[in-house]
Amino acid sequence: MVNILAIIPARGGSKGIPRKNIKPLGGHPLISYSIAAANSSRAVDRTIVSTDDLEIAEVSREYGAEVPYIRPEELALDDTRDLPVFQHALEWLAREEDYHPELVVQLRPTSPFRPPDLVDKAVAILRNHPEASSVRGVVPTKQNPYKMWRVGEGGLMFPLLESDLPEPYNMPRQELPSTVWQTGHNDAIRSETILGGSMSGPRIHACEINPAFAVDLDNALDWERAEGELDFLAGQIVLPENFRGIQLEDLSLLVLDFDGVLTDNRVYVTEDGQESIAAHRGDGMGVSLARNAGLEVVILSKERNPVVQARAEKMGVAAYQGIDDKAAKLTELMEERGFARRQVAYIGNDLNDLPCFPLVGLSVCVADSHPQVRHEANLILSKEGGRGAVREFIDLVLRSKDAAGRMGE
C-alpha cells in the first residue's frame, strides 16, 4: 500500500493580506478550501497542516485536518522556503509516529479553486511514471517568455531566453513554442525527493489545469477577483464543509436576529420619537431566494417594534418579537417543525444570541459582531450586519445545495 500524505503549509505572518490563511472567502476561511480538496481525494490517506499559528491550527482541526505539531518559529519566517518546512514535517512524523509516506501532495492555501479530480490526477501521473521525481500543476502562460527581456546597463535589452529561433521576440505568438506556468495548486512529490534536498527533483511531470481555476491570492485585488469568480466556479470546485461536519445543503431552517443582522444596528429617531432603521435590499432578495429553494427563514428579536413586523411581512417570513429567552423560543420552533440540530443555522451579532449557538448545527455571526460572539461562532461572515451579511450566507447555502444537486444527477 502506498501511503500518500497531503501537507498544507500555512504560516501566520502573511504580509500582503494579513491573516489571509483564515480570512473568510465565500464564508469559509481560506485554508478550508485546501483541506477540503485533500479530504475529498480518494488517493490521499492523511491531511496535515504545518503552521506556527495556534489560531490557524484550531481552524484547521475544525475543518478536518490534523495539526500534529506546531511548526518552529525559525521555519515560519518571511524568507523561509518550502523545502525545510516539508523536510521538518517528514522527519517529525518519522521520529514521533514512525509514519513514512511514499508520496507527498502540497496544497497551497493561496490557490484555493480546485476541481474534484485535481489531486487524484496529480497523484496518478506520479504513480504512472516511476521515473518522475515530482508532478507540478501548470497552466498556459499568458505572456510567452520568448518575448521577455532583461534590461542591462544603460537600458540595453537582452532576450531572456537563448534560442535558435531567428528573433523570436519578433515572431507571431502562434509560431513560438508553447510554455506553461506553475500555479501552486497541487504538487505531488516523492518523499525521497524531499528528504534528498529538493521540492521537485530533476524529472518533473506536468499536471495541466484549466486556467479558470488559476487564482493566486497575494493582495487585496486578487482577493476581490476571487470573491467574484467564486460565484461562477462554485459548482465546479471542491467547496469546504462547515464546522462539526455540518453540510450546508442539509440546512432547512435559518433563524435570524433582527437588530445588527438585518440592520446595521443603528436607530433613526425623529423629533416625535418615531424610530426607523436601514435595511439591505440584497438581504431581502437573498431571503426570497432562500424561500424559493425550500429554506425556511424566521426572525427572533428581543425588541418589539412595528418595523420588525413590517420588514418581516415585506420578506414573507415569520417574526417573533419581544423574546427575552431566545434559546427557549428557538428550541420550541425546532421541536414544532421537527428540525434536527444539523438542519438549523442561526445568525446573530450580540451577547443575547449566544445561548442559541449550542442549539443549532451552525452558529454564524456578522463581521461587526461583539468580540465574544465572534469567538464562539462557528462561522464569521465577511460582511457587516445590515450590509449584505444575510445575503452572503444565503448565497453560500444555495451554492452548496446547487453543487450537491449536480453531484446527485
Short mmCIF file of C-alpha atoms in Angstrom, two decimals:
data_model
loop_
_atom_site.label_atom_id
_atom_site.label_comp_id
_atom_site.label_asym_id
_atom_site.label_seq_id
_atom_site.Cartn_x
_atom_site.Cartn_y
_atom_site.Cartn_z
CA MET A 1 0.00 0.00 0.00
CA VAL A 2 1.31 3.45 -0.95
CA ASN A 3 0.90 5.99 1.85
CA ILE A 4 0.06 9.42 0.44
CA LEU A 5 0.23 12.47 2.69
CA ALA A 6 -1.21 15.91 1.93
CA ILE A 7 0.65 18.78 3.58
CA ILE A 8 -0.85 22.28 3.65
CA PRO A 9 1.74 24.93 4.65
CA ALA A 10 0.14 27.92 6.39
CA ARG A 11 2.17 30.31 8.47
CA GLY A 12 0.55 33.10 10.44
CA GLY A 13 2.69 36.04 9.37
CA SER A 14 1.32 36.85 5.91
CA LYS A 15 2.00 40.43 4.83
CA GLY A 16 0.12 41.17 1.58
CA ILE A 17 -3.20 40.04 3.08
CA PRO A 18 -2.94 39.96 6.90
CA ARG A 19 -4.16 36.67 8.42
CA LYS A 20 -5.10 35.53 4.92
CA ASN A 21 -5.00 31.81 5.67
CA ILE A 22 -8.06 32.14 7.91
CA LYS A 23 -9.65 35.16 6.22
CA PRO A 24 -13.19 34.24 5.05
CA LEU A 25 -13.55 33.57 1.33
CA GLY A 26 -17.15 32.88 0.38
CA GLY A 27 -17.95 32.43 4.06
CA HIS A 28 -15.14 29.95 4.80
CA PRO A 29 -11.55 30.50 5.96
CA LEU A 30 -9.17 30.33 3.01
CA ILE A 31 -7.30 27.30 4.30
CA SER A 32 -10.50 25.25 4.42
CA TYR A 33 -10.57 25.00 0.60
CA SER A 34 -7.24 23.18 0.56
CA ILE A 35 -8.30 20.95 3.45
CA ALA A 36 -11.49 20.07 1.56
CA ALA A 37 -9.52 19.25 -1.60
CA ALA A 38 -7.24 16.90 0.34
CA ASN A 39 -10.02 15.23 2.32
CA SER A 40 -12.15 14.65 -0.78
CA SER A 41 -9.28 12.90 -2.60
CA ARG A 42 -9.53 9.15 -3.00
CA ALA A 43 -5.75 8.82 -3.07
CA VAL A 44 -4.75 10.87 -0.02
CA ASP A 45 -4.59 8.89 3.24
CA ARG A 46 -3.88 11.74 5.60
CA THR A 47 -4.09 15.55 5.66
CA ILE A 48 -1.95 17.71 7.93
CA VAL A 49 -1.44 21.46 8.24
CA SER A 50 2.03 22.76 9.01
CA THR A 51 1.65 26.05 10.87
CA ASP A 52 3.29 28.16 13.53
CA ASP A 53 -0.02 29.81 14.44
CA LEU A 54 -2.38 28.48 17.15
CA GLU A 55 -5.49 30.07 15.63
CA ILE A 56 -4.75 28.60 12.20
CA ALA A 57 -4.22 25.25 13.91
CA GLU A 58 -7.60 25.44 15.65
CA VAL A 59 -9.46 26.40 12.47
CA SER A 60 -7.66 23.67 10.51
CA ARG A 61 -8.69 20.99 13.01
CA GLU A 62 -12.29 22.19 12.96
CA TYR A 63 -12.33 21.78 9.19
CA GLY A 64 -10.98 18.25 9.31
CA ALA A 65 -7.19 18.46 9.09
CA GLU A 66 -4.61 17.15 11.56
CA VAL A 67 -2.16 19.54 13.19
CA PRO A 68 0.12 17.08 14.99
CA TYR A 69 2.74 19.72 15.83
CA ILE A 70 3.29 23.48 15.81
CA ARG A 71 5.95 24.50 13.31
CA PRO A 72 9.08 26.04 14.89
CA GLU A 73 9.35 29.83 14.58
CA GLU A 74 12.60 29.58 12.62
CA LEU A 75 10.67 27.73 9.90
CA ALA A 76 7.97 30.41 9.64
CA LEU A 77 9.94 33.48 8.59
CA ASP A 78 9.23 35.69 5.58
CA ASP A 79 12.12 34.13 3.65
CA THR A 80 11.55 30.51 4.71
CA ARG A 81 11.36 28.22 1.69
CA ASP A 82 9.17 25.16 1.27
CA LEU A 83 11.95 22.56 1.45
CA PRO A 84 12.90 22.86 5.15
CA VAL A 85 9.20 23.04 6.09
CA PHE A 86 8.44 19.77 4.29
CA GLN A 87 11.62 18.07 5.48
CA HIS A 88 10.68 19.02 9.04
CA ALA A 89 7.20 17.52 8.56
CA LEU A 90 8.50 14.21 7.22
CA GLU A 91 11.24 13.96 9.82
CA TRP A 92 8.83 14.76 12.68
CA LEU A 93 6.29 12.17 11.51
CA ALA A 94 9.01 9.53 11.10
CA ARG A 95 10.52 10.24 14.51
CA GLU A 96 7.34 10.72 16.57
CA GLU A 97 4.89 8.38 14.81
CA ASP A 98 7.01 6.03 12.71
CA TYR A 99 4.95 7.25 9.75
CA HIS A 100 6.71 7.16 6.37
CA PRO A 101 4.57 8.28 3.40
CA GLU A 102 5.90 7.45 -0.04
CA LEU A 103 4.26 10.40 -1.78
CA VAL A 104 3.52 13.91 -0.59
CA VAL A 105 0.94 16.30 -2.03
CA GLN A 106 1.48 20.00 -1.44
CA LEU A 107 -1.68 22.14 -1.46
CA ARG A 108 -1.04 25.85 -1.06
CA PRO A 109 -3.93 27.76 0.59
CA THR A 110 -3.37 30.70 -1.77
CA SER A 111 -4.60 28.65 -4.75
CA PRO A 112 -7.99 27.58 -3.37
CA PHE A 113 -10.01 26.72 -6.50
CA ARG A 114 -9.55 23.05 -7.41
CA PRO A 115 -11.84 20.74 -9.41
CA PRO A 116 -12.75 17.50 -7.59
CA ASP A 117 -10.34 15.27 -9.55
CA LEU A 118 -7.26 17.51 -9.48
CA VAL A 119 -5.42 15.98 -6.51
CA ASP A 120 -6.04 12.43 -7.67
CA LYS A 121 -4.96 13.38 -11.19
CA ALA A 122 -1.56 14.60 -9.97
CA VAL A 123 -1.04 11.51 -7.82
CA ALA A 124 -1.97 9.21 -10.72
CA ILE A 125 0.55 10.91 -13.02
CA LEU A 126 3.34 10.41 -10.48
CA ARG A 127 2.41 6.78 -9.83
CA ASN A 128 2.17 6.04 -13.56
CA HIS A 129 5.62 7.50 -14.21
CA PRO A 130 8.10 5.77 -11.90
CA GLU A 131 10.94 7.73 -13.47
CA ALA A 132 9.40 11.04 -12.33
CA SER A 133 10.53 12.69 -9.13
CA SER A 134 7.50 15.01 -8.92
CA VAL A 135 4.40 16.38 -10.63
CA ARG A 136 3.58 20.08 -10.77
CA GLY A 137 0.29 21.80 -11.64
CA VAL A 138 0.60 24.15 -14.62
CA VAL A 139 -1.44 26.42 -16.90
CA PRO A 140 -0.50 28.01 -20.24
CA THR A 141 1.42 31.24 -19.77
CA LYS A 142 -0.42 34.47 -20.50
CA GLN A 143 2.79 36.05 -21.80
CA ASN A 144 5.28 33.99 -23.76
CA PRO A 145 8.80 34.22 -22.22
CA TYR A 146 10.32 34.23 -25.71
CA LYS A 147 9.09 37.81 -25.85
CA MET A 148 10.62 38.74 -22.48
CA TRP A 149 13.81 40.72 -21.91
CA ARG A 150 16.50 41.54 -19.39
CA VAL A 151 17.48 45.20 -19.17
CA GLY A 152 21.23 45.73 -18.86
CA GLU A 153 23.45 48.70 -18.17
CA GLY A 154 22.42 51.85 -19.97
CA GLY A 155 18.98 50.44 -20.78
CA LEU A 156 20.23 47.95 -23.39
CA MET A 157 17.94 44.91 -23.60
CA PHE A 158 18.85 41.24 -23.97
CA PRO A 159 16.43 38.37 -24.68
CA LEU A 160 15.50 36.48 -21.51
CA LEU A 161 15.78 33.11 -23.28
CA GLU A 162 18.53 31.95 -25.56
CA SER A 163 17.07 30.38 -28.69
CA ASP A 164 17.93 29.03 -32.11
CA LEU A 165 14.84 30.76 -33.45
CA PRO A 166 15.51 33.84 -35.59
CA GLU A 167 14.48 36.83 -33.47
CA PRO A 168 11.71 35.03 -31.57
CA TYR A 169 10.66 38.32 -29.95
CA ASN A 170 9.54 39.47 -33.42
CA MET A 171 7.72 36.26 -34.33
CA PRO A 172 3.92 35.79 -34.11
CA ARG A 173 2.86 34.19 -30.84
CA GLN A 174 1.34 31.23 -32.67
CA GLU A 175 4.75 30.27 -34.13
CA LEU A 176 6.57 30.22 -30.81
CA PRO A 177 6.96 27.12 -28.60
CA SER A 178 4.11 26.83 -26.09
CA THR A 179 5.06 27.43 -22.46
CA VAL A 180 3.37 26.82 -19.11
CA TRP A 181 3.36 28.46 -15.69
CA GLN A 182 3.34 26.62 -12.35
CA THR A 183 0.27 27.63 -10.35
CA GLY A 184 0.87 26.27 -6.86
CA HIS A 185 -2.46 24.41 -6.93
CA ASN A 186 -1.00 20.97 -6.43
CA ASP A 187 2.43 19.38 -6.37
CA ALA A 188 2.87 15.63 -5.94
CA ILE A 189 6.38 14.72 -4.81
CA ARG A 190 8.16 11.56 -3.79
CA SER A 191 9.23 11.72 -0.14
CA GLU A 192 12.72 10.56 -1.08
CA THR A 193 12.98 13.61 -3.35
CA ILE A 194 12.17 15.96 -0.47
CA LEU A 195 14.44 14.21 2.01
CA GLY A 196 17.13 14.21 -0.66
CA GLY A 197 17.13 18.00 -0.77
CA SER A 198 14.64 19.14 -3.43
CA MET A 199 10.93 20.02 -3.71
CA SER A 200 10.87 18.82 -7.31
CA GLY A 201 13.86 16.67 -8.25
CA PRO A 202 15.25 16.56 -11.79
CA ARG A 203 12.29 14.90 -13.59
CA ILE A 204 9.09 16.90 -13.25
CA HIS A 205 5.87 15.92 -14.99
CA ALA A 206 3.13 18.40 -15.84
CA CYS A 207 -0.39 18.24 -14.45
CA GLU A 208 -2.38 20.56 -16.69
CA ILE A 209 -5.05 22.72 -15.07
CA ASN A 210 -7.89 24.71 -16.58
CA PRO A 211 -6.76 28.37 -16.42
CA ALA A 212 -10.19 29.28 -15.00
CA PHE A 213 -9.04 27.81 -11.67
CA ALA A 214 -5.71 29.67 -11.63
CA VAL A 215 -6.27 32.13 -8.79
CA ASP A 216 -3.26 33.09 -6.66
CA LEU A 217 -4.20 35.22 -3.65
CA ASP A 218 -1.38 37.61 -2.91
CA ASN A 219 -3.05 41.01 -2.42
CA ALA A 220 -6.42 42.70 -1.90
CA LEU A 221 -7.16 42.91 -5.63
CA ASP A 222 -6.56 39.17 -6.00
CA TRP A 223 -9.00 38.58 -3.17
CA GLU A 224 -11.69 40.76 -4.72
CA ARG A 225 -11.30 38.92 -8.02
CA ALA A 226 -11.56 35.54 -6.27
CA GLU A 227 -14.76 36.54 -4.46
CA GLY A 228 -16.30 37.44 -7.81
CA GLU A 229 -15.15 34.27 -9.54
CA LEU A 230 -16.34 32.03 -6.73
CA ASP A 231 -19.98 32.54 -7.74
CA PHE A 232 -19.18 31.26 -11.23
CA LEU A 233 -16.90 28.39 -10.16
CA ALA A 234 -18.79 27.12 -7.11
CA GLY A 235 -20.35 24.21 -8.96
CA GLN A 236 -17.01 23.15 -10.46
CA ILE A 237 -14.66 23.16 -7.47
CA VAL A 238 -14.32 21.39 -4.14
CA LEU A 239 -16.11 23.51 -1.53
CA PRO A 240 -15.37 23.34 2.20
CA GLU A 241 -17.63 21.62 4.67
CA ASN A 242 -18.68 23.59 7.69
CA PHE A 243 -17.54 23.09 11.26
CA ARG A 244 -18.67 19.93 13.09
CA GLY A 245 -19.15 18.19 9.77
CA ILE A 246 -22.32 20.18 9.01
CA GLN A 247 -23.28 20.11 5.34
CA LEU A 248 -24.76 23.39 4.13
CA GLU A 249 -27.03 21.57 1.70
CA ASP A 250 -28.73 19.88 4.69
CA LEU A 251 -29.92 23.18 6.19
CA SER A 252 -33.71 23.56 6.33
CA LEU A 253 -34.22 26.41 8.81
CA LEU A 254 -32.39 29.74 9.03
CA VAL A 255 -33.06 31.80 12.17
CA LEU A 256 -32.11 35.48 12.11
CA ASP A 257 -31.66 38.05 14.83
CA PHE A 258 -33.01 41.39 13.63
CA ASP A 259 -31.07 44.36 15.04
CA GLY A 260 -27.46 44.22 13.93
CA VAL A 261 -28.08 41.37 11.48
CA LEU A 262 -30.85 42.55 9.16
CA THR A 263 -29.99 46.14 10.14
CA ASP A 264 -26.71 47.99 10.73
CA ASN A 265 -27.64 48.24 14.44
CA ARG A 266 -28.42 51.96 14.25
CA VAL A 267 -31.80 53.51 15.01
CA TYR A 268 -33.01 56.75 13.45
CA VAL A 269 -35.25 58.70 15.86
CA THR A 270 -37.48 61.60 14.79
CA GLU A 271 -38.49 64.55 16.95
CA ASP A 272 -41.74 62.85 17.92
CA GLY A 273 -39.98 59.66 18.97
CA GLN A 274 -40.67 57.56 15.87
CA GLU A 275 -37.95 55.05 15.11
CA SER A 276 -36.73 53.81 11.74
CA ILE A 277 -33.92 51.54 10.57
CA ALA A 278 -31.86 50.92 7.45
CA ALA A 279 -32.10 47.50 5.75
CA HIS A 280 -30.23 45.99 2.82
CA ARG A 281 -32.21 45.12 -0.31
CA GLY A 282 -29.75 42.37 -1.10
CA ASP A 283 -30.67 40.65 2.17
CA GLY A 284 -34.32 40.81 1.19
CA MET A 285 -33.59 39.28 -2.19
CA GLY A 286 -31.49 36.60 -0.52
CA VAL A 287 -34.35 35.65 1.80
CA SER A 288 -36.67 35.42 -1.20
CA LEU A 289 -34.20 33.13 -3.00
CA ALA A 290 -33.85 31.00 0.13
CA ARG A 291 -37.59 30.56 0.49
CA ASN A 292 -37.92 29.65 -3.19
CA ALA A 293 -35.27 26.98 -2.63
CA GLY A 294 -37.20 25.48 0.28
CA LEU A 295 -35.18 27.02 3.12
CA GLU A 296 -37.48 28.31 5.87
CA VAL A 297 -36.45 31.66 7.38
CA VAL A 298 -37.71 33.17 10.66
CA ILE A 299 -36.77 36.23 12.73
CA LEU A 300 -36.22 36.20 16.50
CA SER A 301 -35.97 39.65 18.08
CA LYS A 302 -35.67 40.84 21.65
CA GLU A 303 -37.11 44.22 20.67
CA ARG A 304 -40.78 44.90 20.00
CA ASN A 305 -41.11 47.40 17.19
CA PRO A 306 -43.58 47.71 14.30
CA VAL A 307 -40.66 48.00 11.90
CA VAL A 308 -39.66 44.38 12.63
CA GLN A 309 -43.08 43.10 11.65
CA ALA A 310 -43.20 45.35 8.60
CA ARG A 311 -39.84 44.15 7.36
CA ALA A 312 -40.76 40.52 8.02
CA GLU A 313 -44.01 40.86 6.10
CA LYS A 314 -42.13 42.50 3.24
CA MET A 315 -39.82 39.48 3.07
CA GLY A 316 -42.65 36.99 3.63
CA VAL A 317 -41.22 35.41 6.79
CA ALA A 318 -42.44 34.88 10.34
CA ALA A 319 -41.18 37.24 13.06
CA TYR A 320 -41.24 36.64 16.80
CA GLN A 321 -40.76 39.85 18.82
CA GLY A 322 -40.18 40.67 22.46
CA ILE A 323 -38.35 37.36 23.01
CA ASP A 324 -36.32 37.61 26.21
CA ASP A 325 -35.34 33.92 26.16
CA LYS A 326 -34.30 33.31 22.58
CA ALA A 327 -32.92 29.87 23.32
CA ALA A 328 -36.26 28.65 24.69
CA LYS A 329 -38.16 30.04 21.70
CA LEU A 330 -35.65 28.54 19.27
CA THR A 331 -35.99 25.13 20.93
CA GLU A 332 -39.76 25.42 20.67
CA LEU A 333 -39.60 26.31 16.96
CA MET A 334 -37.26 23.42 16.18
CA GLU A 335 -39.47 20.94 18.03
CA GLU A 336 -42.67 22.26 16.43
CA ARG A 337 -41.23 21.98 12.93
CA GLY A 338 -39.41 18.71 13.55
CA PHE A 339 -35.96 20.04 12.60
CA ALA A 340 -32.84 18.27 13.82
CA ARG A 341 -29.95 20.34 15.10
CA ARG A 342 -27.88 19.74 11.96
CA GLN A 343 -30.67 21.26 9.84
CA VAL A 344 -30.68 24.65 11.58
CA ALA A 345 -28.42 27.70 11.31
CA TYR A 346 -28.61 30.84 13.46
CA ILE A 347 -27.16 34.26 12.58
CA GLY A 348 -26.58 36.69 15.45
CA ASN A 349 -24.36 39.55 16.48
CA ASP A 350 -24.58 40.24 20.21
CA LEU A 351 -24.37 38.58 23.61
CA ASN A 352 -28.07 37.70 23.86
CA ASP A 353 -27.63 35.48 20.80
CA LEU A 354 -25.01 33.28 22.44
CA PRO A 355 -27.47 30.90 24.22
CA CYS A 356 -28.80 29.93 20.77
CA PHE A 357 -25.44 28.91 19.36
CA PRO A 358 -25.12 25.49 21.06
CA LEU A 359 -28.65 24.54 19.99
CA VAL A 360 -28.03 24.64 16.23
CA GLY A 361 -25.81 22.84 13.78
CA LEU A 362 -24.20 26.03 12.53
CA SER A 363 -23.83 29.25 14.53
CA VAL A 364 -23.00 32.26 12.38
CA CYS A 365 -22.22 35.89 13.13
CA VAL A 366 -21.82 39.04 11.04
CA ALA A 367 -18.44 40.69 10.65
CA ASP A 368 -19.05 43.52 13.16
CA SER A 369 -20.36 41.28 15.95
CA HIS A 370 -19.37 41.58 19.60
CA PRO A 371 -15.88 40.05 20.12
CA GLN A 372 -17.20 37.25 22.33
CA VAL A 373 -19.78 36.34 19.69
CA ARG A 374 -17.07 36.25 17.04
CA HIS A 375 -15.05 33.96 19.29
CA GLU A 376 -17.89 31.47 19.83
CA ALA A 377 -19.46 31.45 16.36
CA ASN A 378 -18.72 28.53 14.03
CA LEU A 379 -18.63 30.87 11.04
CA ILE A 380 -17.83 34.59 10.79
CA LEU A 381 -19.22 36.32 7.70
CA SER A 382 -17.12 38.86 5.82
CA LYS A 383 -19.93 41.45 5.60
CA GLU A 384 -21.38 43.58 8.40
CA GLY A 385 -24.93 43.48 9.68
CA GLY A 386 -27.42 45.36 7.52
CA ARG A 387 -24.86 45.47 4.71
CA GLY A 388 -25.47 42.18 2.91
CA ALA A 389 -24.30 39.65 5.53
CA VAL A 390 -27.53 37.63 5.35
CA ARG A 391 -27.32 37.54 1.56
CA GLU A 392 -23.69 36.41 1.81
CA PHE A 393 -24.67 33.41 3.92
CA ILE A 394 -27.72 32.52 1.85
CA ASP A 395 -25.66 32.64 -1.36
CA LEU A 396 -23.21 30.23 0.27
CA VAL A 397 -26.02 27.83 1.23
CA LEU A 398 -27.64 27.96 -2.20
CA ARG A 399 -24.31 27.32 -3.94
CA SER A 400 -23.80 24.25 -1.76
CA LYS A 401 -27.32 22.98 -2.42
CA ASP A 402 -26.85 23.54 -6.14
CA ALA A 403 -23.49 21.75 -6.16
CA ALA A 404 -24.95 18.84 -4.18
CA GLY A 405 -27.82 18.63 -6.67
CA ARG A 406 -25.42 18.49 -9.60
CA MET A 407 -23.38 15.76 -7.99
CA GLY A 408 -26.55 13.74 -7.46
CA GLU A 409 -27.64 13.95 -11.09
#
